[in-house]
Every structure is written in structure tokens, then in C-alpha cells.
Amino acid sequence: MERLESLIDAAWSRLRMGFSSALQGRASHEALLSRQDCELRLMDTIRRCLQLRVKCDREYAAGLTQVVAQAQKWERAEDMAGSLIAQAWSTMMDETESLSRLIRANAETLATGVIDKLNVLTTEKRASRKIYQDEQSRMAFEISRYQENVSKLKAEYEKNLEIYKIAKARYEDQFVKGKAGRKLDEVKDRYVKACRRLHNAHNEYVLLLLEASQYERDFRTVLLPALLEYQQLVQEDMVERWCAIMRSAAELTSFSTDKHLEIQKRVNGSISAITTDGEYREFTDRHKSQPPPPVSFLFDYQMMEEYSGRLKPEALAVDDLTIGNLRMRLADLESRLADVRNVLAEKRKQLSQHDAEVESLKKQQDSVNRLFVIRRASEILRKDIRETQCTEQKLQKLIKLIKTPLDELGGGEAPKAVEELGEMSPQPDRPLVDEDWFHGVLPREEVVRLLVNDGDYLVRQTTRNEETQVVLSVAWGGHKHFIVQTTSDGQFRFEGPSFPSIQELIAYQHECGLAVTNKSGAVLRQAILRERWELNNDDVELIDKIGRGNFGDVYKARLHLTSELVAVKTCKVTLPDEQKRKFLQEGRILKQYDHPNIVRFIGIAVQKQPIMIVMELVPGGSLLSYLRSKQLGSALDVGAQLAMCRDTAAGMAYLEGKNCIHRDLAARNCLVGMHNMVKISDFGMSREEEEYIVSDGMKQIPIKWTAPEALNYGKYTSLCDVWSYGILSWEIFSRGQSPYSGLSNTKAREMIDSGYRMPAPDGTPDAMYKLMLRCWEYQPENRPHFAEIFTQVNGLFMGVAGPDVLHN
Ligand code: ADP
């Protein structure tokens, strides 16, 4: 019942708005034909596109196969067995293969199944259009043929009617005139003929009219509607098939069918199976081994077998001979412990800042890279902290070992060490430091450089295992270093006889011509005396304190020999040897350079504490204070500022040429000399290498001056100095303002990473600011080298100051 109703509904709606009722007019007929032409063109376009799509998909599938082939080149090593990452990767590649197969199969079905169906449909549509058009014109032709015939018969009818009227009038006329005979018969006969023809014509006409009007009515009410309805049905049927073709095409070109989703699901599943603790499980199981056996550092009791003195294994000898040393050692250790604790506190603070940052970064989706960098930095910090804690404990133990017996002693005097031996051996009058062949704590690298020929020798001092030792260094088929041994009765010796002083020992060793030790065979021939730059501490007279450095105070001083005024950097006595070596490193580096824009090295004084680096006195002091000074800084004009930038560029170009990376270029580390000439100073962090990778965490790095690659990966090159040079120029033009003021180091780093650069300080020439921006290119290779910077800044300076001016 319901079905019947819906059929009636359908029929009714077709009647109301279907082709048969709506499209009977001539214009509709034309429109219907043109619509079908459009559809045919659309089908053609679709077919061509699908063919292209097939080509595309085949190529894509082939590309994926190549990806898989590439992946197969990786050799699966035994050691990767059990690796979840490797497993996930292989699933990914297997599934890529499946995806490639699926895409290829779909492309083939599209090519054969779908496009063929579309071709058939196109042919049918073309045929149905023709049938419709032919049928339409046949009916139209029929109507017009009826019209033609009707008018033809009507003309015939009229003609016969005319003839009939004449014949009839003639016959009636003869008859009225009473004529008879042959004449009347002839007239009557013609009349009868005319009458027959008229009647026949009449009948033909009436019959044709009926037939024509019947046809016309049929055409309007039955034939045309039927043709249109048929046409509609055919078109609708084609719509259904066309729709099915589109559906198949869509499905075959879709990337999100169930099959695709399954592939993705398998890949996702294998990736989700990766866990940080699972990754190396099988590997660690398979390669399990015993930890290395502990190396024991135990007091060798055997040594004591023939010894009858007071020394006890593992306890310190606290007596009148050692107490001074022990107290110094204790002070030194305590100050190192304090330093280590400061470092530890600083690192813990940094770590907690990192942890906080990690927490906040986790909430932001777009900071994944930064998150990794910070996490890595945190791991390094954690490792550093553990290491520093070990140092702390070691120092604590050493302190305890010394402090306990000292505390036990209280204020009392230390026991005499050698009472029973009677008088002490006579000490030499001349202190060791006065000997020209004694080089104090000269670093080993320098020592090696000084000893050239076999037999060259010198004496120096070093600290080993926390103990000060005097060392004889000799060139003998390489370099040999002999520690001067102290005998139990306070004498000095190598393998031969012992002497009351080191001077006598060395003199003996030189004169006797025997080898220092049998094993080395090294003989002393030529004493190497201190070099010009190895100054005696007593030659340096400190006058005024003029600054404070990382390692100790900086003084204005006078050199006795020449009366020259110099600047002297001192190193705090309490700093550990390692730090002292670092302090001297700056002197070692500076010694090789000679350039008007690099502070000139004069010498080092390492005979006594405090050890010193002596260099030219640069009267204007630090560039930063100079820039900030109301009187001096604000008097600087653009020319003077450009000259300062040019000076530093000249110095840096010189350093770059010598493969020296400064690593701490900043206004605070430059000095201002006569005529405002800037000199680069503070080479404490510099390295002589083309590329320097920092591996020991981030110690005291000047974040706001340091290039991103150095901060993120510890990778230093001269192009990092170029970045710092950009900041330094900014400092010069801002008259000593703090860069990124108001931003914390972390925030500044973050903003740099996301592309922020400081604006130009007021009055900076455009070209100079453009140069700063080039120095701050994120990728180091896009930054200019110093030679180019120098040429450019020099050009700018000449432009402002005029070609005759060389110095402002
Ligand atoms: P550090 O490298 O240990 O940090 P600096 O090189 O920064 O030490 O020196 C500290 C301060 O001493 C400088 O800011 C400057 O005022 C002063 N100074 C250092 N070297 C000289 C010098 N050659 N001439 C004049 N003053 C100097």
C-alpha cells in the first residue's frame, strides 16, 4: 500500500516537474540537447583526469617502492636485535611496501574497471542524444507534412468549388431558357462531373483534417510526452551509473580507506611500542659484563719495612718541617672547597631554572626543539653536578685528613721532626728562584718549546697529587722530566749522591757528565736560562690596583729594568694549580700576537706567588666603562664610534687569520688606549683552533654575546666571534647599554631562536646596523668574515671622517 502511494507520488511529481510536462517547448528542446553536449564534455574531462590520476598513482607507488629499496640497503647488524626503534622502522617500511601495492592495485582498477565504464557510458549518452534528436525531428516533420497536405487539399477544394459553381450556373441557365437536346445534356454532364469532383475533394479534405488533427493531438498529448519521459528515464539511469563511477573513482583514489587506516594503525602501533627503557633491554642483556675491577691505591707497607722513623702509613706527618706546608695546603683546599661549593650552588640553581623551563615548555606545542636543547643541557648539568659533588667529597676528605691532626695540635707547637739527628744540614744562601735556570711554574708546553737540543735543561716547579715538586726537565731524544727526590734526612738527589741543596745537586749533575738516571741516559749539557718574557717577580713593582679580573686583581706597575709602566694581572695565591695554569694560558696565547689592536704581551712572572701576566698599560681602561662614562661616552660622535668598530674589526681579522677564536669578545673585554684606539684584551677563554667544541658543560658563558650554535651545541668558530662583534658594535653605538636589557638570559636566547634581533641604537648609521644584522645571521655560514667586516667598517669610517683621517 505504501509502495503504491510512493509510486503515485513519484509519477505525480514527474508530471508536475518532469521533462514530459516542462520541456515541451522548442527552447527546452534546444536546451536539452545542449545540456547533453555539456555532459558529454564533462565526461570527457573526467576520463582524461582519471587517466592522469592513474599515471600519478602508478608513479607514486613506484616512488614508494624506491623508498623501501633504499631502506633495504641498511644492513641490520646483530647488535640492533631487540631494538624497538629498528623494529618500528622495519614495520614502517613493510607498511610502505603494502601502501605502494595498495596504491598500484587501486590505480589498475581505476584504469580498467572505472575508466572503461565511463567510456561505455559516454557512448550510450551520445547514442541516446541522437535517438532523441531524430525522434523529435521525425515528429516535427510529420506535423509539417500534414499542414502542407491540408493546404494542398484545401486549394483543390476551392478550385473544384469554383468549377462546380460555374457548371451549375450554366446548366440552370440553359434549363431556364428551356433549351433541350444535346446541348443541354452536355451542360448537365459537365455539371454532374463538377459536382462529383467537388464532393470527392470535400471528402478528401474532411478525412485529412480529421487525420491531421488526430495526429496533432497525439503528438502533444502522447508522443512528445512519451519521448520526453523516455529521455528522462534514460538520463536518470545514466546519472545513477555515472554516480557509481564517481563513487568508485573516489574510493580508489582515497588515502583514508579502511585498508589505509589499517596500514597507518600498524605503523602507529609499532612506534607506540618504542619505550625508552625497552630500547636497549635486549642489547644490555646480551652484552652484560662485569664492571672493571677496582684499582686499589693502598699504602705500600713493604716500603716501611726497613724504616724506623715516625712516619705512619696513611697518617700525615705533622711536625715542624711540614706544618707550614700543611697549613698552606689546608687553606688552599678550603678555598677550593668554597669555590667548588659555589660552583655547585650555581649549577643547582641553573638546573632548577632549566627544570622550570622544561615544565613550561612542555605546555607549548611549538617549542619541541628548545625543549630538547634544554633537556640536553639539563642532563649535562646533572652529570656536572655529580662530578662536582665527587670533587667536593674528595676535598672534604683531604681537608679532614689534614685538619684533624692540626686541630689535635691545638695552639701547641708542632713536634720536631729531626731532633735526634742533631743539627740540620746547612741551607744554601741563594734562593732557588734567583737561579737563571729556574723557571718557576712555567707551563710544561713552554718548557718543551724551550728545550731544543739534546742536553738542554732547566729546573721548574710543579704540583703533582697536591704536592709541590721540583722538576729537572732535559731534552734527550724527546723530553724527560725528573722529580728531585727528598731523602729522609732532607737532602736532594736523583739516582746518585744526595746534596743539601738543589743548586748543588744540579751543579754536580752538570759537571759530572753522568746520566741523571740510568734508564733515561739523559746528560745535562746546556742550561737554558729564563727568556726575556720570563720576568722575575721582584722586577715588577706593583703601584696601584686598577681593576679586578676573574683570577685576581689587576695593577698598574713599573718594570725595574726599563722603568716602563705596565699593567699586571695577578692570580690569587689560593687558587688551585689547575686554575693557575688556566690563568697563564692567556699569557701563552697573547705572547704570539703582535697587532696594534691587540693588547701587547710583555711577560709572565712565575718565580713566586702571586704569579703575574705583564702587558702594556692601556690608559683608558675598559671600553665598557669608557662608553658608559658621562664625560667620555657621550662625547663620542659617529666617526669616533665607527673608528672603534673598525679597530676591533682590524684586531679580530688579525686573530681570525691566526686561527684564534676569542670566545669572549665584548666591550667589557676591550681596552681604550691613546687616541681612543681600541685594543682587544682578555684572552682567558680564547682557543687557537679553527673549530672548538666545548664538552664540559656551560661554564660562565656570556649568553647574550654568544652565537646560538655555540650555546646550543658548544661549537665555536671565528664566526661565533663575528656574532659577538655584532653585539660589541651595538654596545659601542648604544654607549655601553646592556644588550637585551630587561630580558633574562634564557628569555633572550628564546627570542633569538625565534628570530628576534635588537633594534639599532639611536644614531647608528643604516649600513652599520645592516652589518650588525648580518653578524647576527642564525646560520654561521651566512655571516661575514672579519676581513670583510673590516673593509666595510673602514669604508664607512672613511665616508664619515674623510679620506685623510686615519685616526680620530
Ligand atoms: P679577567 O680577564 O681576569 O676578567 P680583565 O682582563 O677583564 O680580567 O681585567 C679586569 C680589568 O682590569 C679591566 O676591566 C680593566 O679595567 C683592567 N685592565 C686589564 N688589563 C689592562 C691593561 N692592559 N691596561 C689597563 N687596564 C687593564
GROMACS .gro file of C-alpha atoms and ligand atoms in nm, residues 546-551 554 567 569 586 599 615-619 621-622 668-669 671 681-682, ligand 1:
model
   50
  546ILE     CA    1   9.329   4.942   3.855
  547GLY     CA    2   9.083   4.659   3.811
  548ARG     CA    3   8.964   4.324   3.913
  549GLY     CA    4   8.981   4.016   3.693
  550ASN     CA    5   8.848   3.667   3.719
  551PHE     CA    6   9.163   3.528   3.873
  554VAL     CA    7   9.490   4.398   3.804
  567ALA     CA    8   9.958   4.654   3.353
  569LYS     CA    9   9.723   4.074   3.610
  586GLU     CA   10   9.604   3.383   2.849
  599VAL     CA   11   9.683   4.430   2.390
  615MET     CA   12  10.127   4.358   2.950
  616GLU     CA   13  10.117   4.704   2.805
  617LEU     CA   14   9.926   4.954   3.011
  618VAL     CA   15   9.627   5.077   2.816
  619PRO     CA   16   9.546   5.406   2.986
  621GLY     CA   17   9.082   5.121   3.089
  622SER     CA   18   8.787   4.906   2.990
  668ARG     CA   19   8.399   4.479   2.889
  669ASN     CA   20   8.694   4.288   2.744
  671LEU     CA   21   9.055   4.845   2.640
  681SER     CA   22   9.207   4.203   2.560
  682ASP     CA   23   9.107   3.924   2.794
  809ADP     P1   24   8.990   3.899   3.357
  809ADP     O1   25   9.027   3.855   3.221
  809ADP     O2   26   9.060   3.824   3.462
  809ADP     O3   27   8.845   3.911   3.379
  809ADP     P2   28   9.026   4.164   3.266
  809ADP     O4   29   9.115   4.146   3.151
  809ADP     O5   30   8.881   4.182   3.237
  809ADP     O6   31   9.045   4.048   3.368
  809ADP     O7   32   9.075   4.285   3.351
  809ADP     C1   33   8.999   4.343   3.454
  809ADP     C2   34   9.010   4.495   3.447
  809ADP     O8   35   9.144   4.538   3.461
  809ADP     C3   36   8.968   4.551   3.314
  809ADP     O9   37   8.831   4.574   3.310
  809ADP     C4   38   9.047   4.682   3.304
  809ADP    O10   39   8.980   4.784   3.373
  809ADP     C5   40   9.174   4.650   3.377
  809ADP     N1   41   9.279   4.611   3.282
  809ADP     C6   42   9.307   4.487   3.239
  809ADP     N2   43   9.409   4.488   3.153
  809ADP     C7   44   9.451   4.615   3.142
  809ADP     C8   45   9.554   4.682   3.068
  809ADP     N3   46   9.637   4.613   2.988
  809ADP     N4   47   9.566   4.814   3.080
  809ADP     C9   48   9.481   4.883   3.159
  809ADP     N5   49   9.382   4.828   3.231
  809ADP    C10   50   9.368   4.696   3.223
   0.00000   0.00000   0.00000
